[in-house]
Short mmCIF file of C-alpha atoms and ligand atoms in Angstrom, two decimals:
data_model
loop_
_atom_site.label_atom_id
_atom_site.label_comp_id
_atom_site.label_asym_id
_atom_site.label_seq_id
_atom_site.Cartn_x
_atom_site.Cartn_y
_atom_site.Cartn_z
CA UNK A 82 2.65 15.38 26.75
CA UNK A 83 3.68 13.88 23.44
CA UNK A 84 6.65 15.37 21.72
CA UNK A 85 6.68 16.35 18.04
CA UNK A 86 9.95 15.26 16.50
CA UNK A 87 9.31 16.98 13.18
CA UNK A 88 11.37 14.43 11.27
CA UNK A 89 11.36 14.71 7.46
CA UNK A 90 9.31 12.30 5.36
CA UNK A 91 12.50 10.64 4.26
CA UNK A 92 14.49 9.73 7.33
CA UNK A 93 17.11 7.11 8.16
CA UNK A 94 18.41 6.79 11.71
CA UNK A 95 21.98 6.19 10.51
CA UNK A 96 22.04 9.70 9.10
CA UNK A 97 20.83 11.28 12.35
CA UNK A 98 23.20 9.29 14.58
CA UNK A 99 26.34 9.04 12.43
CA UNK A 100 26.52 11.19 9.25
CA UNK A 101 25.06 14.25 10.97
CA UNK A 102 27.96 14.30 13.45
CA UNK A 103 30.44 14.45 10.56
CA UNK A 104 28.35 17.07 8.72
CA UNK A 105 28.23 19.25 11.82
CA UNK A 106 32.02 19.24 12.17
CA UNK A 107 32.54 16.42 14.66
CA UNK A 108 34.22 14.04 12.17
CA UNK A 109 37.51 14.17 14.05
CA UNK A 110 35.93 13.70 17.45
CA UNK A 111 36.32 10.38 19.29
CA UNK A 112 33.06 8.45 19.05
CA UNK A 113 34.19 5.20 20.69
CA UNK A 114 36.85 4.21 23.20
CA UNK A 115 37.38 0.46 23.56
CA UNK A 116 40.33 -0.94 25.52
CA UNK A 117 43.35 0.69 23.89
CA UNK A 118 41.55 1.57 20.66
CA UNK A 119 39.59 4.64 19.64
CA UNK A 120 37.47 5.52 16.64
CA UNK A 121 36.43 8.97 15.41
CA UNK A 122 32.98 9.77 14.04
CA UNK A 123 34.51 9.88 10.55
CA UNK A 124 35.94 6.38 11.07
CA UNK A 125 32.59 5.09 12.31
CA UNK A 126 30.91 6.64 9.27
CA UNK A 127 33.33 5.00 6.84
CA UNK A 128 33.10 1.66 8.64
CA UNK A 129 29.30 1.85 8.68
CA UNK A 130 29.22 2.59 4.94
CA UNK A 131 31.55 -0.30 4.18
CA UNK A 132 29.36 -2.70 6.19
CA UNK A 133 26.29 -1.39 4.36
CA UNK A 134 27.91 -1.85 0.94
CA UNK A 135 29.20 -5.31 1.89
CA UNK A 136 25.70 -6.37 3.00
CA UNK A 137 24.32 -5.07 -0.29
CA UNK A 138 26.88 -7.18 -2.15
CA UNK A 139 25.26 -10.21 -0.43
CA UNK A 140 21.99 -8.90 -1.90
CA UNK A 141 20.61 -7.94 1.51
CA UNK A 142 17.62 -5.68 0.83
CA UNK A 143 15.38 -3.29 2.73
CA UNK A 144 13.50 -5.10 5.55
CA UNK A 145 15.86 -8.11 5.52
CA UNK A 146 17.01 -8.93 9.01
CA UNK A 147 20.66 -8.99 10.05
CA UNK A 148 21.32 -10.68 13.39
CA UNK A 149 24.08 -9.25 15.58
CA UNK A 150 25.61 -11.56 18.18
CA UNK A 151 28.42 -9.25 19.16
CA UNK A 152 30.40 -8.26 22.22
CA UNK A 153 30.64 -4.56 22.98
CA UNK A 154 33.44 -3.36 20.70
CA UNK A 155 33.87 -0.60 18.11
CA UNK A 156 32.40 -2.96 15.49
CA UNK A 157 28.96 -2.67 17.09
CA UNK A 158 27.96 0.82 15.86
CA UNK A 159 29.38 0.09 12.41
CA UNK A 160 27.40 -3.15 12.07
CA UNK A 161 24.22 -1.73 13.61
CA UNK A 162 24.08 1.49 11.59
CA UNK A 163 25.55 -0.20 8.48
CA UNK A 164 22.51 -2.48 8.34
CA UNK A 165 20.10 0.38 9.14
CA UNK A 166 21.59 2.58 6.43
CA UNK A 167 20.60 0.15 3.66
CA UNK A 168 17.13 -0.21 5.21
CA UNK A 169 17.91 -3.67 6.61
CA UNK A 170 16.96 -4.39 10.22
CA UNK A 171 19.60 -5.34 12.79
CA UNK A 172 18.58 -7.61 15.65
CA UNK A 173 20.65 -7.17 18.78
CA UNK A 174 20.95 -10.63 20.35
CA UNK A 175 21.77 -11.35 23.97
CA UNK A 176 25.24 -12.95 24.11
CA UNK A 177 24.55 -14.89 27.34
CA UNK A 178 22.06 -17.40 25.94
CA UNK A 179 22.26 -21.12 25.07
CA UNK A 180 22.35 -22.80 21.61
CA UNK A 181 18.61 -23.58 21.51
CA UNK A 182 17.82 -19.92 22.21
CA UNK A 183 19.87 -18.85 19.16
CA UNK A 184 18.18 -21.48 17.04
CA UNK A 185 14.88 -19.87 17.96
CA UNK A 186 16.01 -16.24 17.44
CA UNK A 187 17.52 -16.96 14.02
CA UNK A 188 14.63 -19.05 12.74
CA UNK A 189 11.91 -16.82 14.20
CA UNK A 190 13.45 -13.66 12.71
CA UNK A 191 14.50 -15.34 9.45
CA UNK A 192 17.69 -13.30 9.54
CA UNK A 193 19.66 -13.89 6.32
CA UNK A 194 22.96 -12.69 7.74
CA UNK A 195 24.53 -13.18 11.15
CA UNK A 196 27.44 -11.10 12.39
CA UNK A 197 28.98 -12.96 15.31
CA UNK A 198 31.97 -12.38 17.56
CA UNK A 199 34.57 -15.15 17.19
CA UNK A 200 34.41 -15.68 20.96
CA UNK A 201 30.75 -16.77 20.62
CA UNK A 202 31.07 -19.22 17.72
CA UNK A 203 31.04 -22.27 20.01
CA UNK A 204 27.56 -21.58 21.30
CA UNK A 205 26.12 -21.55 17.80
CA UNK A 206 27.94 -24.64 16.58
CA UNK A 207 25.52 -27.27 18.01
CA UNK A 208 22.51 -25.79 16.18
CA UNK A 209 24.21 -24.70 12.94
CA UNK A 210 22.59 -27.47 10.90
CA UNK A 211 19.06 -26.58 12.03
CA UNK A 212 19.14 -22.96 10.89
CA UNK A 213 16.48 -22.65 8.21
CA UNK A 214 16.96 -19.14 6.86
CA UNK A 215 20.50 -18.04 7.62
CA UNK A 216 22.62 -17.64 4.47
CA UNK A 217 25.80 -15.86 5.55
CA UNK A 218 27.87 -15.77 8.73
CA UNK A 219 30.37 -12.96 9.23
CA UNK A 220 32.91 -13.44 12.01
CA UNK A 221 34.11 -10.41 13.89
CA UNK A 222 37.28 -10.10 16.01
CA UNK A 223 38.82 -13.44 14.99
CA UNK A 224 39.23 -16.19 12.43
CA UNK A 225 36.25 -17.52 10.48
CA UNK A 226 35.59 -21.28 10.40
CA UNK A 227 34.75 -23.02 7.13
CA UNK A 228 31.62 -21.65 5.52
CA UNK A 229 31.89 -18.27 7.27
CA UNK A 230 33.62 -15.02 6.26
CA UNK A 231 35.98 -12.96 8.41
CA UNK A 232 34.82 -9.36 8.93
CA UNK A 233 37.96 -7.83 7.40
CA UNK A 234 37.51 -9.88 4.23
CA UNK A 235 33.81 -9.09 4.19
CA UNK A 236 34.35 -5.33 4.00
CA UNK A 237 37.69 -5.41 2.16
CA UNK A 238 36.40 -4.54 -1.30
CA UNK A 239 33.58 -2.24 -0.14
CA UNK A 240 33.46 1.49 -0.65
CA UNK A 241 33.37 3.87 2.31
CA UNK A 242 30.68 5.96 0.62
CA UNK A 243 27.00 5.02 0.66
CA UNK A 244 23.64 6.78 0.29
CA UNK A 245 21.00 5.88 2.86
CA UNK A 246 18.04 3.78 1.73
CA UNK A 247 14.81 5.76 1.15
CA UNK A 248 13.27 4.94 4.54
CA UNK A 249 10.86 7.11 6.51
CA UNK A 250 10.39 7.78 10.25
CA UNK A 251 7.94 4.87 10.55
CA UNK A 252 9.99 2.20 8.79
CA UNK A 253 11.32 -0.75 10.78
CA UNK A 254 14.73 0.04 12.21
CA UNK A 255 15.89 -2.63 14.70
CA UNK A 256 14.55 -5.47 16.83
CA UNK A 257 15.19 -6.58 20.36
CA UNK A 258 13.90 -9.82 21.84
CA UNK A 259 12.03 -9.78 25.14
CA UNK A 260 11.15 -12.89 27.11
CA UNK A 261 7.86 -13.65 28.85
CA UNK A 262 6.79 -16.05 31.60
CA UNK A 263 5.49 -18.61 29.15
CA UNK A 264 5.92 -19.02 25.44
CA UNK A 265 8.78 -18.04 23.21
CA UNK A 266 10.61 -14.68 23.34
CA UNK A 267 9.00 -11.87 21.36
CA UNK A 268 10.79 -9.74 18.79
CA UNK A 269 9.96 -6.07 19.53
CA UNK A 270 9.95 -4.23 16.19
CA UNK A 271 11.32 -0.70 16.70
CA UNK A 272 10.94 2.06 14.13
CA UNK A 273 13.37 4.62 12.69
CA UNK A 274 12.08 7.45 14.91
CA UNK A 275 12.15 5.55 18.24
CA UNK A 276 15.79 6.22 19.16
CA UNK A 277 15.39 9.92 18.35
CA UNK A 278 12.38 10.07 20.69
CA UNK A 279 14.45 8.59 23.54
CA UNK A 280 17.33 11.04 22.96
CA UNK A 281 14.98 14.05 22.95
CA UNK A 282 13.11 12.92 26.09
CA UNK A 283 15.04 10.90 28.66
CA UNK A 284 18.46 11.54 27.06
CA UNK A 285 18.42 15.31 26.92
CA UNK A 286 15.82 16.18 29.54
CA UNK A 287 16.67 13.74 32.32
CA UNK A 288 20.34 12.88 31.76
CA UNK A 289 21.14 16.22 30.18
CA UNK A 290 23.47 14.30 27.87
CA UNK A 291 25.64 16.60 25.78
CA UNK A 292 28.61 16.69 23.45
CA UNK A 293 31.11 16.73 26.31
CA UNK A 294 29.82 13.59 27.98
CA UNK A 295 31.62 10.26 27.99
CA UNK A 296 29.06 7.47 28.43
CA UNK A 297 29.97 4.09 29.89
CA UNK A 298 27.31 1.41 30.19
CA UNK A 299 28.16 -1.75 32.10
CA UNK A 300 24.83 -3.05 30.74
CA UNK A 301 25.69 -4.43 27.31
CA UNK A 302 24.60 -2.96 23.99
CA UNK A 303 22.33 -5.92 23.22
CA UNK A 304 20.01 -4.86 26.08
CA UNK A 305 17.60 -2.08 25.22
CA UNK A 306 19.03 -0.27 28.25
CA UNK A 307 22.65 -0.60 27.07
CA UNK A 308 21.81 0.29 23.47
CA UNK A 309 20.58 3.71 24.53
CA UNK A 310 23.29 4.30 27.13
CA UNK A 311 26.21 3.22 24.98
CA UNK A 312 25.06 3.90 21.45
CA UNK A 313 22.22 6.22 20.62
CA UNK A 314 22.51 8.69 23.53
CA UNK A 315 26.18 9.49 22.90
CA UNK A 316 25.79 9.28 19.10
CA UNK A 317 22.63 11.38 19.24
CA UNK A 318 24.55 14.35 20.67
CA UNK A 319 28.07 13.73 19.32
CA UNK A 320 29.45 12.57 22.67
CA UNK A 321 31.89 9.69 23.32
CA UNK A 322 31.02 6.09 24.21
CA UNK A 323 33.22 3.69 26.20
CA UNK A 324 32.91 -0.02 25.36
CA UNK A 325 34.08 -2.89 27.54
CA UNK A 326 33.87 -6.31 25.85
CA UNK A 327 34.52 -8.34 29.02
CA UNK A 328 32.01 -9.37 31.66
CA UNK A 329 31.01 -6.48 33.94
CA UNK A 330 32.45 -7.32 37.36
CA UNK A 331 33.16 -4.74 40.06
CA UNK A 332 36.88 -4.99 39.18
CA UNK A 333 36.54 -4.68 35.38
CA UNK A 334 34.10 -1.78 35.74
CA UNK A 335 36.23 0.22 38.21
CA UNK A 336 39.24 -0.38 36.00
CA UNK A 337 37.43 0.87 32.89
CA UNK A 338 36.18 3.94 34.77
CA UNK A 339 39.72 4.75 35.92
CA UNK A 340 41.07 4.29 32.39
CA UNK A 341 38.51 6.19 30.34
CA UNK A 342 37.02 8.55 32.93
CA UNK A 343 33.36 8.55 31.87
CA UNK A 344 31.03 11.34 32.99
CA UNK A 345 27.88 9.17 32.91
CA UNK A 346 27.87 5.62 34.24
CA UNK A 347 25.05 3.12 33.71
CA UNK A 348 24.65 -0.05 35.76
CA UNK A 349 22.08 -2.39 37.31
CA UNK A 350 21.38 -2.77 41.06
CA UNK A 351 23.28 -6.10 41.35
CA UNK A 352 26.39 -4.43 39.96
CA UNK A 353 26.09 -1.43 42.29
CA UNK A 354 25.83 -3.90 45.21
CA UNK A 355 28.99 -5.72 44.00
CA UNK A 356 30.86 -2.43 43.46
CA UNK A 357 30.08 -1.47 47.06
CA UNK A 358 31.96 -4.58 48.19
CA UNK A 359 35.08 -3.77 46.11
CA UNK A 360 37.86 -1.19 45.96
CA UNK A 361 37.70 1.53 43.35
CA UNK A 362 36.75 5.12 42.66
CA UNK A 363 34.48 7.06 40.34
CA UNK A 364 36.60 10.08 39.49
CA UNK A 365 34.98 12.15 36.76
CA UNK A 366 31.54 10.54 36.94
CA UNK A 367 28.86 13.23 37.29
CA UNK A 368 25.85 10.89 37.50
CA UNK A 369 25.17 7.16 37.82
CA UNK A 370 22.04 5.54 36.41
CA UNK A 371 20.30 2.34 37.49
CA UNK A 372 17.54 0.41 35.70
CA UNK A 373 16.43 -3.12 34.92
CA UNK A 374 15.00 -3.75 38.39
CA UNK A 375 14.21 -1.52 41.35
CA UNK A 376 17.23 -0.01 43.12
CA UNK A 377 16.93 -0.72 46.87
CA UNK A 378 17.08 2.52 48.89
CA UNK A 379 19.86 1.10 51.05
CA UNK A 380 22.20 0.52 48.10
CA UNK A 381 21.60 4.11 46.99
CA UNK A 382 22.29 5.44 50.48
CA UNK A 383 25.55 3.51 50.87
CA UNK A 384 26.66 4.51 47.34
CA UNK A 385 26.16 8.23 47.89
CA UNK A 386 27.87 8.02 51.28
CA UNK A 387 30.93 6.41 49.72
CA UNK A 388 31.20 7.97 46.26
CA UNK A 389 29.35 11.29 46.66
CA UNK A 390 27.62 10.71 43.31
CA UNK A 391 23.89 10.12 42.93
CA UNK A 392 22.32 7.09 41.27
CA UNK A 393 19.24 8.00 39.27
CA UNK A 394 16.88 4.99 39.18
CA UNK A 395 14.47 4.80 36.25
CA UNK A 396 12.19 2.20 34.74
CA UNK A 397 12.39 1.33 31.07
CA UNK A 398 11.37 -1.60 28.92
CA UNK A 399 12.45 -3.30 25.72
CA UNK A 400 9.07 -2.48 24.17
CA UNK A 401 9.37 1.26 24.97
CA UNK A 402 13.10 1.15 24.08
CA UNK A 403 14.27 3.12 27.10
CA UNK A 404 13.37 4.85 30.36
CA UNK A 405 9.94 6.50 30.74
CA UNK A 406 9.70 7.10 34.51
CA UNK A 407 12.80 8.30 36.27
CA UNK A 408 14.52 10.13 39.06
CA UNK A 409 17.07 12.75 38.00
CA UNK A 410 20.18 14.37 39.45
CA UNK A 411 18.01 17.17 40.89
CA UNK A 412 15.12 15.08 42.13
CA UNK A 413 15.62 11.73 43.80
CA UNK A 414 13.36 9.82 46.16
CA UNK A 415 15.16 6.69 47.36
CA UNK A 416 13.06 3.57 46.75
CA UNK A 417 11.01 5.24 44.03
CA UNK A 418 11.29 5.01 40.22
CA UNK A 419 10.85 8.79 40.03
CA UNK A 420 8.47 10.87 37.93
CA UNK A 421 7.15 10.53 34.39
CA UNK A 422 9.79 11.57 31.85
CA UNK A 423 8.67 14.58 29.72
CA UNK A 424 7.32 13.18 26.44
CA UNK A 425 5.61 10.21 28.13
CA UNK A 426 2.28 9.85 29.95
CA UNK A 427 1.48 7.31 32.65
CA UNK A 428 -1.79 5.88 33.95
CA UNK A 429 -2.31 3.45 36.82
CA UNK A 430 -5.45 1.38 36.21
CA UNK A 431 -7.55 -1.40 37.74
CA UNK A 432 -8.56 -4.59 35.94
CA UNK A 433 -11.26 -2.68 34.02
CA UNK A 434 -8.69 -0.15 32.81
CA UNK A 435 -10.19 2.56 35.06
CA UNK A 436 -7.68 4.87 36.73
CA UNK A 437 -7.21 4.17 40.44
CA UNK A 438 -7.01 6.99 43.03
CA UNK A 439 -3.62 8.38 44.05
CA UNK A 440 -1.75 6.06 46.41
CA UNK A 441 -3.57 2.94 45.22
CA UNK A 442 -1.85 0.11 43.46
CA UNK A 443 -2.73 -0.73 39.86
CA UNK A 444 -1.25 -1.70 36.51
CA UNK A 445 1.02 0.83 34.83
CA UNK A 446 0.13 1.92 31.30
CA UNK A 447 2.46 4.19 29.31
CA UNK A 448 1.98 6.40 26.28
CA UNK A 449 4.97 7.68 24.31
CA UNK A 450 6.32 7.53 20.80
CA UNK A 451 9.33 5.27 21.34
CA UNK A 452 7.07 2.24 21.79
CA UNK A 453 7.70 -0.55 19.28
CA UNK A 454 5.12 -1.17 16.57
CA UNK A 455 4.39 -4.82 17.45
CA UNK A 456 5.83 -8.17 18.42
CA UNK A 457 7.01 -9.88 15.27
CA UNK A 458 4.57 -12.59 14.19
CA UNK A 459 2.84 -12.65 17.59
CA UNK A 460 -0.60 -11.30 16.89
CA UNK A 461 -2.31 -12.32 20.15
CA UNK A 462 0.53 -11.06 22.37
CA UNK A 463 0.64 -7.83 20.35
CA UNK A 464 -3.09 -7.21 20.91
CA UNK A 465 -2.82 -7.93 24.63
CA UNK A 466 0.07 -5.49 25.16
CA UNK A 467 -0.37 -2.60 22.73
CA UNK A 468 -3.62 -0.78 23.39
CA UNK A 469 -3.81 2.02 20.83
CA UNK A 470 -1.66 4.87 22.14
CA UNK A 471 -1.02 2.98 25.37
CA UNK A 472 1.12 0.00 26.25
CA UNK A 473 0.51 -2.28 29.22
CA UNK A 474 3.80 -2.69 31.10
CA UNK A 475 2.42 -5.50 33.30
CA UNK A 476 4.04 -3.72 36.24
CA UNK A 477 2.23 -2.92 39.48
CA UNK A 478 2.75 0.67 40.63
CA UNK A 479 1.32 3.40 42.84
CA UNK A 480 1.91 7.16 42.72
CA UNK A 481 2.37 9.50 45.70
CA UNK A 482 1.03 13.03 46.10
CA UNK A 483 4.20 14.54 44.62
CA UNK A 484 3.98 12.48 41.44
CA UNK A 485 6.65 9.92 42.32
CA UNK A 486 5.99 6.35 41.16
CA UNK A 487 6.68 3.28 43.31
CA UNK A 488 7.26 -0.20 41.89
CA UNK A 489 5.53 -2.96 43.84
CA UNK A 490 5.87 -6.01 41.57
CA UNK A 491 4.86 -7.70 38.35
CA UNK A 492 1.39 -8.81 37.33
CA UNK A 493 2.89 -12.12 36.20
CA UNK A 494 5.47 -14.44 37.82
CA UNK A 495 8.47 -13.09 35.90
CA UNK A 496 11.60 -12.23 37.89
CA UNK A 497 14.23 -9.61 37.16
CA UNK A 498 17.64 -11.03 38.13
CA UNK A 499 20.62 -8.75 37.67
CA UNK A 500 18.32 -6.65 35.48
CA UNK A 501 17.53 -9.56 33.13
CA UNK A 502 14.29 -11.52 32.82
CA UNK A 503 14.08 -14.97 34.31
CA UNK A 504 10.97 -17.08 33.80
CA UNK A 505 10.32 -19.31 36.85
CA UNK A 506 8.47 -21.65 34.48
CA UNK A 507 11.59 -22.15 32.37
CA UNK A 508 13.76 -22.91 35.41
CA UNK A 509 11.12 -25.35 36.71
CA UNK A 510 10.95 -27.10 33.33
CA UNK A 511 14.71 -27.48 33.43
CA UNK A 512 14.86 -28.85 37.00
CA UNK A 513 12.04 -31.32 36.43
CA UNK A 514 14.06 -32.91 33.63
CA UNK A 515 16.72 -33.96 36.17
CA UNK A 516 16.26 -37.62 37.20
CA UNK A 517 16.31 -36.78 40.92
CA UNK A 518 13.49 -34.25 40.73
CA UNK A 519 9.88 -35.31 41.25
CA UNK A 520 8.31 -31.85 41.45
CA UNK A 521 9.51 -28.31 41.88
CA UNK A 522 8.49 -24.66 41.98
CA UNK A 523 10.64 -21.57 41.51
CA UNK A 524 9.91 -18.17 43.07
CA UNK A 525 11.82 -14.95 43.71
CA UNK A 526 13.57 -14.53 47.08
CA UNK A 527 15.40 -11.50 48.42
CA UNK A 528 19.16 -11.67 49.00
CA UNK A 529 21.13 -9.66 51.58
CA UNK A 530 21.30 -6.63 49.26
CA UNK A 531 17.52 -6.55 48.95
CA UNK A 532 17.65 -7.91 45.37
CA UNK A 533 15.55 -10.70 43.86
CA UNK A 534 17.16 -14.03 42.90
CA UNK A 535 15.51 -17.35 41.90
CA UNK A 536 14.88 -19.87 44.67
CA UNK A 537 13.74 -23.45 44.00
CA UNK A 538 11.56 -25.68 46.16
CA UNK A 539 12.22 -29.28 45.18
CA UNK A 540 10.52 -32.57 45.97
CA UNK A 541 12.96 -35.42 45.25
CA UNK A 542 12.15 -38.81 43.77
CA UNK A 543 12.47 -41.80 46.14
CA UNK A 544 16.06 -42.94 46.57
CA UNK A 545 17.67 -39.47 46.29
CA UNK A 546 18.90 -37.67 49.39
CA UNK A 547 18.22 -34.00 50.09
CA UNK A 548 21.79 -33.04 51.00
CA UNK A 549 24.34 -30.39 50.08
CA UNK A 550 25.80 -32.41 47.22
CA UNK A 551 22.35 -32.80 45.65
CA UNK A 552 21.86 -29.06 46.00
CA UNK A 553 25.15 -28.42 44.18
CA UNK A 554 24.33 -30.97 41.52
CA UNK A 555 20.97 -29.35 40.73
CA UNK A 556 22.48 -25.87 40.58
CA UNK A 557 25.24 -27.01 38.19
CA UNK A 558 22.69 -28.90 36.13
CA UNK A 559 20.62 -25.76 35.54
CA UNK A 560 23.79 -23.81 34.66
CA UNK A 561 24.64 -26.33 31.94
CA UNK A 562 21.11 -26.22 30.46
CA UNK A 563 20.15 -22.55 30.70
CA UNK A 564 21.81 -19.14 30.56
CA UNK A 565 23.99 -18.96 33.67
CA UNK A 566 22.11 -16.13 35.43
CA UNK A 567 18.95 -18.25 35.62
CA UNK A 568 20.21 -20.87 38.10
CA UNK A 569 18.49 -21.05 41.53
CA UNK A 570 20.73 -19.44 44.18
CA UNK A 571 18.99 -21.47 46.90
CA UNK A 572 17.39 -24.90 46.81
CA UNK A 573 15.01 -25.99 49.53
CA UNK A 574 14.06 -29.67 49.67
CA UNK A 575 10.50 -30.24 50.85
CA UNK A 576 8.22 -33.27 51.15
CA UNK A 577 5.43 -31.82 49.06
CA UNK A 578 4.51 -28.56 47.33
CA UNK A 579 1.60 -26.54 48.76
CA UNK A 580 -1.28 -26.84 46.26
CA UNK A 581 -4.81 -25.58 45.77
CA UNK A 582 -7.76 -27.95 45.55
CA UNK A 583 -7.37 -27.91 41.77
CA UNK A 584 -3.70 -28.89 41.99
CA UNK A 585 -2.11 -25.52 41.22
CA UNK A 586 1.04 -24.69 43.16
CA UNK A 587 0.31 -21.97 45.73
CA UNK A 588 3.19 -19.72 44.76
CA UNK A 589 2.26 -17.08 47.30
CA UNK A 590 2.86 -19.57 50.14
CA UNK A 591 6.31 -20.35 48.75
CA UNK A 592 7.00 -16.66 48.18
CA UNK A 593 6.28 -15.93 51.81
CA UNK A 594 8.66 -18.70 52.87
CA UNK A 595 11.00 -17.51 50.16
CA UNK A 596 11.35 -13.89 51.25
CA UNK A 597 14.45 -14.57 53.28
CA UNK A 598 17.56 -16.24 51.95
CA UNK A 599 18.06 -17.89 55.32
CA UNK A 600 15.31 -20.52 54.84
C1 3UK B 913 11.39 -3.98 35.19
C2 3UK B 913 12.14 -2.10 36.66
C3 3UK B 913 11.60 -1.46 38.80
C4 3UK B 913 9.92 -3.69 35.00
C5 3UK B 913 15.06 -1.54 30.49
C6 3UK B 913 15.96 0.60 31.09
O1 3UK B 913 14.73 -3.34 31.99
C7 3UK B 913 14.55 -2.90 30.87
O2 3UK B 913 13.82 -3.60 29.92
P1 3UK B 913 13.26 -5.09 30.02
O3 3UK B 913 12.38 -5.29 28.84
O4 3UK B 913 12.39 -5.14 31.34
C8 3UK B 913 11.35 -4.22 31.61
C9 3UK B 913 10.78 -4.49 32.99
O5 3UK B 913 11.84 -4.52 33.96
N1 3UK B 913 12.18 -2.77 35.49
C10 3UK B 913 13.04 -2.14 34.69
N2 3UK B 913 13.59 -1.09 35.31
C11 3UK B 913 13.05 -1.03 36.55
N3 3UK B 913 11.42 -2.30 37.77
N4 3UK B 913 12.46 -0.40 38.77
C12 3UK B 913 13.20 -0.17 37.67
N5 3UK B 913 14.06 0.86 37.64
O6 3UK B 913 9.23 -4.86 35.35
C13 3UK B 913 9.83 -3.44 33.51
O7 3UK B 913 8.54 -3.64 32.98
O8 3UK B 913 14.37 -6.06 30.21
C14 3UK B 913 15.49 -0.67 31.45
C15 3UK B 913 16.02 1.00 29.80
C16 3UK B 913 15.58 0.15 28.83
C17 3UK B 913 15.10 -1.11 29.19
N6 3UK B 913 14.69 -1.94 28.20
#
């Protein structure tokens, strides 16, 4: 059933997630641990206010967008809530993308200000001259190049006191971009009340997150998943968040766990598989969470056997902000996504939107008040996805007699790789641009951990040989053109692609061949 939040008419999320902690006596409590640094709630509040005042001094107004291209450090909550406090709208950008992706995000959103980590400046440089709306670049954690301002200078003259803008629960609050199989990524416009809804439902009722928790998310803050895990769940209850700016490898994650001793750990299936191959312990962790793609039952079994801590798998989406169907510490069915989270409703329907009987596969629709209001400037896609109270997840599911939901695939060709979307169409378009490639098709194949990775079937042009060096060359080529995680892990050279009479590639034939990595 829906949950009444009872928020006041005038409401700003920065007050709920930051100021309230100070007001309720947690000002001296550690809000963020990052490497050897720590920040109290009072320090986050002051930092947030200074960012807000500094943005105002650039004449940033309510509804203006502020793009954040930041690594996970203690600056993140200050930048995010600083923008929200003045009614501006932060956009959390994925830090793993390529220059042309940033060109799109910044022009599509018309962000006037970009806050960027110094370590990421290089990836923006090639497109700097094509940015049509960006006016100010603030560089965090390092020196600013010409034309940009260093973060310390930016906030230097700003006061640490600031009143929140007169927003309400239904004002825009933040955006996250989500990619689809074709067409450009879509900006999901989230409202001021959405994060509160997630805290009150999944956060409190499934995770049981409380003041004494220490939350560590290996999934970064720019993912909807990481943003809840590492920012608004801990801040929503006055707990502590652990941030790790480096890439999440088994080694860096085990090391961070040993150093900061989190009680809740959040990862994706690929990471759990890698952590099973490495040395390390989980002392202090009371529950692990997995999302982004289905957690294979075998990974869960091996994890519990070794670490004696459960992994609670749950499905969430960028559009719904966080997890809406989930297992929990008390109730886990391996291989299932769990039960509907209190506060959400689920319906499995056929192509006419009629509910299918229990046990039958259909499309999953979800109702719940953390769903974004629309896709920015994408009217047709908005209408196709948001159906009144319900949202179409485009996921295929069935439900068993105990109310557990089982993921069986997508209704489109999109792949989840390491918890992140990969469009086979985008990888194909990249490969086809290589001079050796005549035709190609990309599908998902299962690796030895039971996880999906992209696999390419390639027909070469005459004069090119289908050997190991060509395979390497094509893989490296994709890595230089697209975000690294999108490259095909296997390449199979074939004489021709299987096609229908009308010339469409028969993906299901390739998928069948593609199920095993051994092909
Ligand atoms: C798939 C899963 C099976 C599913 C996300 C937790 O992944 C998140 O958001 P995205 O927008 O992708 C959403 C889609 O990913 N998926 C996610 N989790 C699972 N499939 N089992 C799972 N446990 O196709 C879904 O529609 O990137 C995850 C919290 C917030 C999120 N945004």
